[in-house]
Coordinates of C-alpha atoms in Angstrom, one line a residue:
X293 CA -4.6 -15.5 11.9
X294 CA -5.6 -17.4 14.9
X295 CA -8.5 -14.8 15.5
X296 CA -9.0 -13.3 12.0
X297 CA -8.0 -15.9 9.6
X298 CA -6.5 -15.6 6.2
X299 CA -4.9 -12.2 5.0
X300 CA -4.0 -11.5 8.5
X301 CA -0.2 -12.1 7.7
X302 CA 0.6 -8.3 8.2
X303 CA -1.5 -7.5 11.3
X304 CA -5.0 -6.5 11.7
X305 CA -6.5 -3.2 12.8
X306 CA -9.8 -4.1 14.7
X307 CA -12.4 -1.4 14.9
X308 CA -14.9 -1.5 17.7
X309 CA -17.6 1.1 17.2
X310 CA -19.8 2.7 20.3
X311 CA -22.7 0.0 20.9
X312 CA -25.0 2.5 23.2
X313 CA -25.6 6.3 24.0
X314 CA -26.6 8.2 26.8
X315 CA -30.2 8.6 27.4
X316 CA -31.9 11.0 25.2
X317 CA -31.0 12.8 22.1
X318 CA -27.3 13.5 21.4
X319 CA -25.5 14.4 18.3
X320 CA -22.4 16.1 16.6
X321 CA -21.5 18.2 13.7
X322 CA -17.9 18.6 11.9
X323 CA -17.0 20.9 9.1
X324 CA -13.6 20.9 7.7
X325 CA -11.9 22.9 4.6
X326 CA -8.6 23.6 3.2
X327 CA -6.3 24.0 0.3
X328 CA -3.2 22.1 -0.6
X329 CA -0.8 21.8 -3.6
X330 CA -1.5 24.0 -6.6
X331 CA -5.0 25.2 -6.8
X332 CA -6.6 22.3 -5.1
X333 CA -8.9 22.1 -2.0
X334 CA -11.0 19.8 0.0
X335 CA -13.8 19.9 2.1
X336 CA -15.9 17.6 4.4
X337 CA -18.8 17.5 6.3
X338 CA -20.2 15.1 9.2
X339 CA -23.3 14.7 11.2
X340 CA -23.9 12.2 13.8
X341 CA -27.2 11.4 15.7
X342 CA -27.7 9.3 18.7
X343 CA -30.7 8.4 20.6
X344 CA -31.0 6.1 23.7
X345 CA -33.6 5.0 26.4
X346 CA -33.5 4.3 29.9
X347 CA -34.3 0.6 29.1
X348 CA -31.1 0.0 27.1
X349 CA -32.7 0.7 23.4
X350 CA -30.2 2.7 21.0
X351 CA -30.3 4.4 17.8
X352 CA -27.3 5.8 16.0
X353 CA -27.1 7.6 12.5
X354 CA -24.2 9.3 10.7
X355 CA -23.8 11.1 7.3
X356 CA -20.4 12.0 5.9
X357 CA -19.4 13.7 2.7
X358 CA -16.1 14.6 1.3
X359 CA -15.2 16.7 -1.8
X360 CA -11.9 17.1 -3.3
X361 CA -11.3 19.5 -6.4
X362 CA -8.1 20.1 -8.7
X363 CA -6.0 17.0 -7.8
X364 CA -3.1 16.6 -10.5
X365 CA -1.8 13.0 -9.7
X366 CA 0.4 12.2 -12.8
X367 CA 3.9 13.3 -12.3
X368 CA 5.6 15.8 -15.0
X369 CA 9.0 15.5 -16.3
X370 CA 11.3 16.7 -19.0
X371 CA 11.1 13.2 -20.4
X372 CA 7.2 13.1 -19.8
X373 CA 5.9 16.6 -20.0
X374 CA 2.5 17.5 -19.6
X375 CA 0.1 18.1 -22.9
X376 CA -2.8 19.0 -20.9
X377 CA -3.5 20.7 -17.6
X378 CA -6.0 17.8 -16.6
X379 CA -7.1 18.2 -12.9
X380 CA -9.2 15.6 -11.4
X381 CA -12.2 15.5 -8.6
X382 CA -13.1 13.0 -6.0
X383 CA -16.0 12.7 -4.0
X384 CA -17.4 10.3 -1.4
X385 CA -20.6 9.9 0.5
X386 CA -21.2 7.4 3.6
X387 CA -24.5 7.1 5.4
X388 CA -24.7 4.5 8.2
X389 CA -27.6 3.4 10.7
X390 CA -27.4 1.4 13.9
X391 CA -29.8 0.2 16.1
X392 CA -29.4 -1.8 19.4
X393 CA -30.3 -3.1 22.8
X394 CA -27.9 -3.6 25.7
X395 CA -28.7 -4.7 29.4
X396 CA -26.9 -6.9 31.7
X397 CA -27.3 -10.0 30.0
X398 CA -28.1 -8.9 26.5
X399 CA -26.2 -7.0 23.7
X400 CA -27.7 -7.1 20.4
X401 CA -27.3 -4.7 17.5
X402 CA -27.5 -4.3 13.5
X403 CA -26.1 -1.9 11.3
X404 CA -26.0 -0.8 7.6
X405 CA -23.6 1.3 5.9
X406 CA -23.9 2.6 2.4
X407 CA -20.9 4.1 0.7
X408 CA -20.5 5.7 -3.0
X409 CA -17.5 7.2 -4.2
X410 CA -16.6 8.9 -7.7
X411 CA -12.8 9.2 -8.8
X412 CA -11.5 10.7 -11.8
X413 CA -8.3 9.2 -12.6
X414 CA -5.2 9.5 -15.0
X415 CA -3.9 6.7 -17.3
X416 CA -1.1 5.7 -15.2
X417 CA 2.0 6.9 -14.2
X418 CA 3.2 10.0 -15.8
X419 CA 0.1 10.4 -18.3
X420 CA -2.8 12.4 -17.8
X421 CA -6.3 11.5 -19.0
X422 CA -9.1 13.8 -19.5
X423 CA -12.1 11.2 -19.7
X424 CA -11.2 8.4 -17.3
X425 CA -13.2 7.7 -14.2
X426 CA -14.1 5.3 -11.5
X427 CA -17.8 4.9 -9.6
X428 CA -17.5 2.6 -6.8
X429 CA -20.6 1.7 -4.4
X430 CA -20.8 -0.8 -1.2
X431 CA -23.5 -1.8 0.8
X432 CA -22.6 -3.4 4.1
X433 CA -25.1 -5.1 6.6
X434 CA -23.7 -6.2 10.0
X435 CA -25.4 -8.1 13.0
X436 CA -24.3 -9.2 16.6
X437 CA -26.1 -10.9 19.4
X438 CA -24.4 -11.6 22.7
X439 CA -26.0 -13.1 25.6
X440 CA -24.2 -13.6 29.3
X441 CA -24.7 -16.8 30.5
X442 CA -23.1 -16.3 33.9
X443 CA -20.5 -14.1 35.2
X444 CA -17.8 -16.3 33.5
X445 CA -19.3 -17.3 30.0
X446 CA -20.9 -15.3 27.0
X447 CA -22.4 -16.8 23.8
X448 CA -22.2 -14.7 20.5
X449 CA -23.3 -14.8 17.1
X450 CA -22.1 -12.0 14.5
X451 CA -21.7 -11.6 10.9
X452 CA -22.1 -9.6 7.7
X453 CA -23.3 -9.3 4.1
X454 CA -21.5 -7.1 1.9
X455 CA -22.4 -6.1 -1.9
X456 CA -19.9 -4.2 -4.1
X457 CA -19.8 -2.6 -7.5
X458 CA -17.0 -1.0 -9.2
X459 CA -17.5 0.6 -12.7
X460 CA -15.0 2.5 -14.8
X461 CA -15.3 4.0 -18.2
X462 CA -12.3 5.5 -20.3
X463 CA -13.5 7.5 -23.4
X464 CA -11.3 8.3 -26.0
X465 CA -8.2 9.2 -23.7
X466 CA -6.3 12.2 -24.9
X467 CA -2.8 11.0 -25.8
X468 CA -1.3 14.4 -27.1
X469 CA -2.6 17.8 -28.1
X470 CA -5.6 17.5 -30.1
X471 CA -4.9 13.7 -30.6
X472 CA -7.2 10.9 -29.0
X473 CA -6.2 6.9 -29.1
X474 CA -9.7 6.2 -30.5
X475 CA -10.4 3.6 -27.8
X476 CA -13.5 3.4 -25.8
X477 CA -13.7 0.8 -22.7
X478 CA -15.7 0.0 -19.8
X479 CA -15.7 -2.4 -17.0
X480 CA -18.2 -3.5 -14.3
X481 CA -16.8 -5.6 -11.4
X482 CA -19.1 -7.0 -8.8
X483 CA -18.1 -8.6 -5.4
X484 CA -20.5 -10.3 -2.8
X485 CA -19.2 -11.3 0.7
X486 CA -20.7 -12.8 3.8
X487 CA -19.2 -13.9 7.0
X488 CA -21.0 -15.7 10.0
X489 CA -19.4 -16.7 13.4
X490 CA -20.3 -18.1 16.8
X491 CA -18.1 -17.4 19.4
X492 CA -17.9 -18.4 23.2
X493 CA -16.0 -16.3 25.6
X494 CA -15.0 -17.5 29.0
X495 CA -13.1 -15.5 31.7
X496 CA -12.7 -16.5 35.1
X497 CA -9.8 -15.9 37.6
X498 CA -6.6 -16.7 36.2
X499 CA -8.0 -18.1 32.9
X500 CA -9.7 -16.3 29.9
X501 CA -10.5 -17.7 26.4
X502 CA -12.3 -17.5 23.2
X503 CA -13.7 -20.4 21.1
X504 CA -15.6 -20.2 17.9
X505 CA -16.4 -21.4 14.4
X506 CA -17.7 -19.7 11.5
X507 CA -17.9 -19.3 7.6
X508 CA -16.3 -17.0 5.1
X509 CA -17.9 -16.7 1.6
X510 CA -16.9 -14.7 -1.2
X511 CA -17.9 -14.2 -4.9
X512 CA -17.2 -12.0 -8.1
X513 CA -18.3 -11.4 -11.4
X514 CA -17.7 -8.7 -14.1
X515 CA -18.2 -7.5 -17.5
X516 CA -15.6 -5.7 -20.0
X517 CA -16.3 -3.9 -23.2
X518 CA -13.4 -2.4 -25.4
X519 CA -14.1 -0.8 -28.8
X520 CA -11.2 0.8 -31.3
X521 CA -13.1 3.4 -33.3
X522 CA -10.9 3.3 -36.4
X523 CA -12.7 3.5 -40.2
X524 CA -10.0 1.1 -41.5
X525 CA -9.3 -1.4 -38.8
X526 CA -12.3 -1.4 -36.0
X527 CA -12.1 -3.7 -33.5
X528 CA -14.7 -4.7 -30.6
X529 CA -14.2 -7.2 -27.6
X530 CA -17.1 -8.3 -25.1
X531 CA -15.7 -10.1 -21.9
X532 CA -18.7 -11.6 -19.7
X533 CA -17.5 -13.7 -16.6
X534 CA -21.3 -14.1 -15.4
X535 CA -21.2 -17.6 -16.3
X536 CA -18.1 -18.5 -14.4
X537 CA -18.4 -20.0 -11.0
X538 CA -15.9 -17.5 -9.3
X539 CA -16.6 -18.1 -5.7
X540 CA -14.9 -19.6 -2.7
X541 CA -15.7 -20.4 1.0
X542 CA -13.5 -21.1 4.0
X543 CA -14.9 -22.9 7.0
X544 CA -13.1 -22.8 10.2
X545 CA -12.9 -23.2 13.7
X546 CA -10.5 -21.5 16.5
X547 CA -9.5 -21.6 20.2
X548 CA -7.5 -18.9 21.8
X549 CA -6.9 -18.8 25.6
X550 CA -4.3 -17.0 28.3
X551 CA -3.4 -18.0 31.8
X552 CA -1.7 -15.9 34.3
X553 CA 0.0 -16.9 37.4
X554 CA 2.3 -14.3 39.3
X555 CA 4.1 -12.1 37.1
X556 CA 4.1 -14.7 34.3
X557 CA 1.4 -14.9 31.5
X558 CA 1.0 -17.0 28.6
X559 CA -1.6 -16.8 25.8
X560 CA -1.9 -19.4 23.0
X561 CA -4.3 -20.2 20.1
X562 CA -4.8 -22.2 17.1
X563 CA -7.1 -22.3 14.0
X564 CA -8.2 -24.8 11.4
X565 CA -9.4 -23.4 8.2
X566 CA -10.6 -25.4 5.1
X567 CA -10.7 -23.5 1.9
X568 CA -12.6 -24.4 -1.5
X569 CA -9.3 -24.7 -3.6
X570 CA -6.7 -24.6 -0.9
X571 CA -8.1 -27.1 1.2
X572 CA -7.0 -27.6 5.1
X573 CA -4.6 -25.1 6.8
X574 CA -3.5 -25.0 10.5
X575 CA -2.4 -21.7 12.0
X576 CA -1.2 -21.2 15.7
X577 CA 0.3 -18.6 18.0
X578 CA 2.2 -18.6 21.4
X579 CA 2.7 -15.3 23.4
X580 CA 4.5 -15.6 26.6
X581 CA 5.4 -12.5 28.8
X582 CA 7.0 -11.6 32.1
X583 CA 6.4 -8.6 34.1
X584 CA 8.2 -7.0 37.3
X585 CA 8.8 -3.5 38.5
X586 CA 6.9 -2.0 35.5
X587 CA 9.2 -4.0 33.1
X588 CA 7.6 -6.2 30.6
X589 CA 9.4 -8.9 28.6
X590 CA 7.4 -10.5 25.9
X591 CA 7.7 -12.8 22.8
X592 CA 5.6 -14.1 20.2
X593 CA 5.8 -17.2 17.8
X594 CA 2.8 -17.2 15.2
X595 CA 1.9 -18.4 11.6
X596 CA -0.6 -17.2 8.9
X597 CA -1.7 -18.0 5.7
X598 CA -3.2 -15.9 2.7
X599 CA -5.4 -17.5 0.3
X600 CA -5.0 -16.3 -3.7
X601 CA -7.7 -14.0 -4.8
X602 CA -10.8 -14.9 -6.9
X603 CA -9.1 -13.0 -9.8
X604 CA -5.9 -14.8 -9.3
X605 CA -7.9 -18.1 -9.3
X606 CA -10.4 -18.0 -11.9
X607 CA -9.5 -15.2 -14.5
X608 CA -10.2 -17.1 -17.8
X609 CA -8.6 -14.7 -20.1
X610 CA -5.9 -15.8 -22.5
X611 CA -4.5 -14.8 -25.7
X612 CA -4.5 -16.8 -29.1
X613 CA -1.3 -18.0 -28.4
X614 CA -1.4 -18.5 -24.5
X615 CA -0.5 -21.8 -23.2
X616 CA -2.9 -21.5 -20.3
X617 CA -5.4 -18.9 -18.7
X618 CA -4.3 -16.1 -16.4
X619 CA -6.1 -17.7 -13.5
X620 CA -4.6 -20.5 -11.9
X621 CA -6.9 -22.9 -9.7
X622 CA -3.7 -24.8 -8.5
X623 CA -2.2 -21.7 -6.7
X624 CA -1.2 -22.3 -3.3
X625 CA -1.8 -19.8 -0.2
X626 CA 0.9 -17.7 1.0
X627 CA 2.1 -19.0 4.3
X628 CA 4.0 -17.1 7.0
X629 CA 5.9 -17.4 10.1
X630 CA 6.8 -14.6 12.5
X631 CA 8.8 -14.1 15.4
X632 CA 9.0 -11.2 17.9
X633 CA 10.4 -10.2 21.2
X634 CA 10.5 -7.2 23.0
X635 CA 11.2 -5.3 26.1
X636 CA 8.8 -2.4 27.5
X637 CA 9.4 -0.2 30.5
X638 CA 6.5 2.0 32.0
X639 CA 7.3 5.1 34.5
X640 CA 5.0 6.6 37.1
X641 CA 4.5 9.6 35.0
X642 CA 2.9 7.5 32.4
X643 CA 6.1 7.6 30.1
X644 CA 7.2 4.6 28.5
X645 CA 9.7 3.0 26.2
X646 CA 9.7 -0.2 24.0
X647 CA 12.2 -2.1 22.4
X648 CA 11.1 -4.9 19.8
X649 CA 12.7 -7.1 16.9
X650 CA 11.0 -9.5 14.7
X651 CA 11.3 -11.7 11.7
X652 CA 8.6 -12.7 9.4
X653 CA 9.2 -15.4 6.5
X654 CA 6.4 -15.6 3.4
X655 CA 6.7 -18.7 1.5
X656 CA 4.8 -19.6 -1.8
X657 CA 4.5 -15.9 -2.9
X658 CA 2.1 -15.4 -5.5
X659 CA 3.6 -13.5 -8.6
X660 CA 2.5 -12.4 -12.1
X661 CA 4.5 -13.7 -15.0
X662 CA 5.0 -13.6 -18.7
X663 CA 5.5 -17.4 -20.6
X664 CA 7.4 -17.5 -23.6
X665 CA 8.1 -20.3 -26.2
X666 CA 10.6 -22.7 -23.9
X667 CA 12.1 -24.3 -27.3
X668 CA 13.6 -20.8 -28.1
X669 CA 16.7 -19.3 -26.4
X670 CA 15.9 -16.4 -24.3
X671 CA 18.2 -14.2 -26.1
X672 CA 16.2 -14.8 -29.3
X673 CA 12.8 -14.4 -28.1
X674 CA 10.4 -12.0 -29.8
X675 CA 6.6 -11.3 -29.9
X676 CA 5.9 -14.4 -32.0
X677 CA 6.9 -16.4 -29.1
X678 CA 4.4 -15.0 -26.5
X679 CA 2.7 -17.9 -24.4
X680 CA 0.3 -15.7 -22.3
X681 CA 0.5 -14.6 -18.8
X682 CA -0.5 -16.1 -15.5
X683 CA 0.0 -16.2 -11.8
X684 CA 2.2 -18.9 -10.1
X685 CA 3.7 -19.4 -6.7
X686 CA 7.4 -18.7 -7.2
X687 CA 9.3 -17.8 -4.1
X688 CA 9.7 -16.5 -0.6
X689 CA 9.9 -13.1 1.2
X690 CA 11.9 -12.3 4.3
X691 CA 11.5 -9.1 6.5
X692 CA 13.6 -8.5 9.7
X693 CA 13.1 -5.3 11.8
X694 CA 14.1 -3.4 14.9
X695 CA 11.8 -0.9 16.4
X696 CA 11.9 1.6 19.2
X697 CA 8.9 3.3 20.5
X698 CA 8.3 5.6 23.4
X699 CA 6.6 8.4 25.2
X700 CA 7.6 11.1 27.5
X701 CA 5.7 13.3 29.8
X702 CA 8.3 16.1 30.4
X703 CA 6.0 18.3 32.5
X704 CA 2.4 18.3 33.2
X705 CA 2.1 20.7 30.0
X706 CA 4.7 19.1 27.7
X707 CA 5.0 15.6 26.0
X708 CA 7.0 14.1 23.5
X709 CA 6.4 10.8 21.8
X710 CA 8.1 9.1 18.6
X711 CA 9.5 5.9 17.2
X712 CA 12.3 4.7 14.8
X713 CA 12.3 1.4 12.6
X714 CA 14.8 -0.3 10.9
X715 CA 13.9 -3.0 8.3
X716 CA 15.6 -5.3 6.4
X717 CA 13.8 -7.1 3.1
X718 CA 14.8 -9.6 0.5
X719 CA 13.1 -11.9 -2.1
X720 CA 14.2 -15.4 -2.9
X721 CA 13.0 -17.2 -6.0
X722 CA 13.9 -20.9 -7.0
X723 CA 12.8 -22.1 -10.4
X724 CA 12.2 -25.5 -9.1
X725 CA 9.5 -24.4 -7.3
X726 CA 7.5 -23.3 -10.3
X727 CA 4.5 -25.7 -11.2
X728 CA 5.6 -27.1 -14.5
X729 CA 2.4 -28.6 -15.3
X730 CA 1.0 -24.9 -15.3
X731 CA 3.8 -23.2 -17.2
X732 CA 4.2 -26.3 -19.6
X733 CA 8.0 -25.9 -19.6
X734 CA 7.9 -22.7 -21.1
X735 CA 10.3 -19.7 -20.1
X736 CA 9.0 -18.0 -17.0
X737 CA 9.7 -14.1 -16.7
X738 CA 8.7 -12.4 -13.5
X739 CA 6.9 -9.2 -14.4
X740 CA 7.7 -7.6 -11.3
X741 CA 11.3 -7.9 -11.7
X742 CA 11.6 -8.5 -15.4
X743 CA 14.2 -11.2 -15.0
X744 CA 13.7 -14.8 -16.4
X745 CA 13.6 -17.7 -14.1
X746 CA 16.5 -19.8 -15.3
X747 CA 18.9 -18.9 -12.2
X748 CA 18.0 -18.7 -8.3
X749 CA 17.3 -15.2 -7.5
X750 CA 18.0 -13.6 -4.4
X751 CA 17.0 -9.6 -4.4
X752 CA 17.5 -7.2 -1.3
X753 CA 15.0 -4.3 -0.4
X754 CA 11.6 -5.0 -1.6
X755 CA 9.5 -2.6 -3.4
X756 CA 8.0 0.5 -1.4
X757 CA 9.6 -0.7 1.9
X758 CA 12.1 1.7 3.4
X759 CA 15.1 0.5 5.5
X760 CA 14.6 3.3 8.0
X761 CA 11.7 5.5 9.0
X762 CA 11.2 7.9 12.0
X763 CA 8.6 9.9 13.5
X764 CA 8.2 12.3 16.3
X765 CA 5.5 14.4 17.9
X766 CA 5.7 17.3 20.5
X767 CA 2.4 18.3 22.3
X768 CA 2.2 21.7 24.4
X769 CA -1.0 22.2 26.5
X770 CA -1.2 26.0 27.4
X771 CA -4.7 25.6 29.2
X772 CA -7.2 22.9 29.6
X773 CA -8.9 24.5 26.5
X774 CA -5.9 25.1 24.1
X775 CA -2.9 23.1 23.1
X776 CA -0.5 23.1 20.1
X777 CA 1.8 20.1 18.4
X778 CA 4.0 19.7 15.9
X779 CA 5.1 16.4 14.4
X780 CA 8.1 15.1 12.1
X781 CA 8.0 12.3 9.9
X782 CA 11.2 10.6 8.0
X783 CA 11.0 8.1 5.3
X784 CA 14.3 6.6 4.2
X785 CA 15.4 5.7 0.4
X786 CA 13.5 3.0 -1.2
X787 CA 12.8 1.5 -4.7
X788 CA 9.5 1.4 -6.4
X789 CA 8.4 -0.5 -9.5
X790 CA 8.3 1.2 -13.1
X791 CA 7.5 -0.1 -16.4
X792 CA 10.7 -0.8 -18.9
X793 CA 10.0 -1.6 -22.4
X794 CA 13.6 -3.0 -23.0
X795 CA 12.8 -6.2 -20.4
X796 CA 12.0 -8.7 -22.7
X797 CA 9.7 -8.5 -25.5
X798 CA 6.6 -7.1 -24.0
X799 CA 8.6 -5.0 -21.2
X800 CA 8.1 -5.7 -17.4
X801 CA 8.9 -3.7 -14.3
X802 CA 12.2 -2.6 -13.4
X803 CA 13.3 -1.1 -9.8
X804 CA 13.7 2.7 -9.6
X805 CA 15.1 4.4 -6.7
X806 CA 12.9 6.7 -4.6
X807 CA 14.7 9.6 -2.4
X808 CA 14.1 9.9 1.2
X809 CA 11.9 13.0 2.3
X810 CA 11.0 14.7 5.6
X811 CA 7.4 16.0 6.5
X812 CA 6.8 18.5 9.4
X813 CA 2.9 19.1 10.4
X814 CA 1.9 21.6 12.7
X815 CA -1.7 21.7 14.5
X816 CA -3.7 23.9 16.9
X817 CA -6.7 22.9 18.9
X818 CA -9.0 25.1 20.9
X819 CA -11.9 23.9 23.0
X820 CA -14.1 27.4 22.8
X821 CA -17.2 25.8 24.8
X822 CA -17.7 22.5 26.2
X823 CA -20.0 22.0 23.0
X824 CA -17.7 24.0 20.5
X825 CA -14.1 23.1 19.3
X826 CA -11.8 24.7 16.5
X827 CA -8.8 23.2 14.9
X828 CA -6.2 24.4 12.5
X829 CA -3.8 22.2 10.7
X830 CA -1.1 22.9 8.4
X831 CA 0.4 19.3 6.7
X832 CA 3.8 19.5 5.1
X833 CA 4.5 22.6 6.2
X834 CA 8.1 23.1 4.6
X835 CA 6.3 22.3 1.1
X836 CA 8.7 19.3 0.7
X837 CA 8.6 18.0 -3.0
X838 CA 8.6 14.2 -2.2
X839 CA 7.3 10.9 -4.1
X840 CA 5.5 8.0 -2.5
X841 CA 5.2 6.2 -5.8
X842 CA 6.9 6.7 -8.9
X843 CA 4.9 8.6 -11.9
X844 CA 2.4 10.2 -9.2
X845 CA 2.4 13.6 -7.6
X846 CA 2.0 14.1 -3.7
X847 CA 0.1 16.5 -2.0
X848 CA 2.2 19.9 -1.4
X849 CA 1.4 21.9 1.5
X850 CA -1.9 21.9 3.1
X851 CA -3.8 24.0 5.3
X852 CA -7.0 23.0 6.9
X853 CA -9.6 24.5 9.4
X854 CA -12.1 22.1 11.2
X855 CA -15.1 23.1 13.3
X856 CA -16.9 20.9 15.6
X857 CA -20.0 21.1 17.6
X858 CA -21.6 18.2 19.8
X859 CA -24.8 18.5 22.2

């Protein structure tokens, strides 16, 4: 969170695209196609073009297209049999263009990316839907300008503008053979985001650092329409949020520096953020390390915060009997404190092994809850006592883990890499931490657990987080142009959440056990010429029948062929 701000509690993946190109015209084409599962197939095509001049100017363009046909997402069981052979399609098109200039002192570029995505979806877990789809469009403009003031100091400005729209339509969903639910609904969601940042980078001798300030601003609005086409009891509902000021902004300053003396190195940083509704928040990190004889011992102490979403803050939806709105402008950010320590040993062959342990505590966790009439005993509640639904800060999440990762160059041609991870998680909820002004003294029922907040709750094993995972990959290079690999992945038992109508008058989510599974993949790669390459991959080679999310299918065995060419 020191460098990247809110929502960085779990980590950050930083993608750095190529900023320049070799002189002249260069490009590449890739084609991939394959089949998976039962009667499903996928294809993708990508074209890249690059042009560079001797003076430092460059222009890059890319076009990507993916099509998937025959998806059967909803799971069928004896208790939830299929009434239709509904199969869904998916397609995505990405186009991007980037122009820049790079010399000894200057580094300037601007890029634009447009994404369109069409997805046919089902009606939730265990439920097909013949007439339900999502359309998504996003436009992203990014800019960067950097100037090297001297060999030690660089000044940069960077930022982005993003505009997205998501539209869904569900037209008379089929609920059984020749029976439709007479419902028609649409929804359009708009989101706007912009970021701007000034950075100063310094590096000289034993010191290096980065200092900056910036602005993060987001806005959303959406329209919903619902019509129940019944000749006796017709019903129409229109919801328009355009008039609401659903926006927030975050202003921030940060500094991070590192110092090395001998075998000892330490880096530290801090960030002060000011959020529209959450106020001021300070985060920090300290990362010491010590190395000797190709052995590294390191530690880390860091904090983070995650502000509520615009929907959680401002959604004005409420039923006629609701005590409050679904959105809660008094929500506090989720805060995290993380500790990590580890040892990494490197070998002259390029092999290494790493041991690490960590713990992360997240406080003020945000939960979706039902409210019920507080004057009635919990055991006597029924539909008449509904007091709406909302979001509140309700508890603490804890995670402790141990990881072992390694890479071994057994021979010049043969290598092995892998990792194992042990994870222990729990959630603690204290009724006294709820905001009585927002809940009004009503009974609070956690939707994600189904329980009422009458006593402290201490629940082990968070949803969809296995306590043990393992991965291994073998790679054998038969020649400079030909190699073959095999990978194995194990995911242990875990819990998922599924709806249970018996939990309270409206029901809620209960925990459902999900079995462990094993996956084996194999790939073969051949560089036929310096310009042409061919790859063959078999995913889930043993055709394992497994689950990631309760109520939804996963892909079966898949076979894919990929051809690439570059010039």
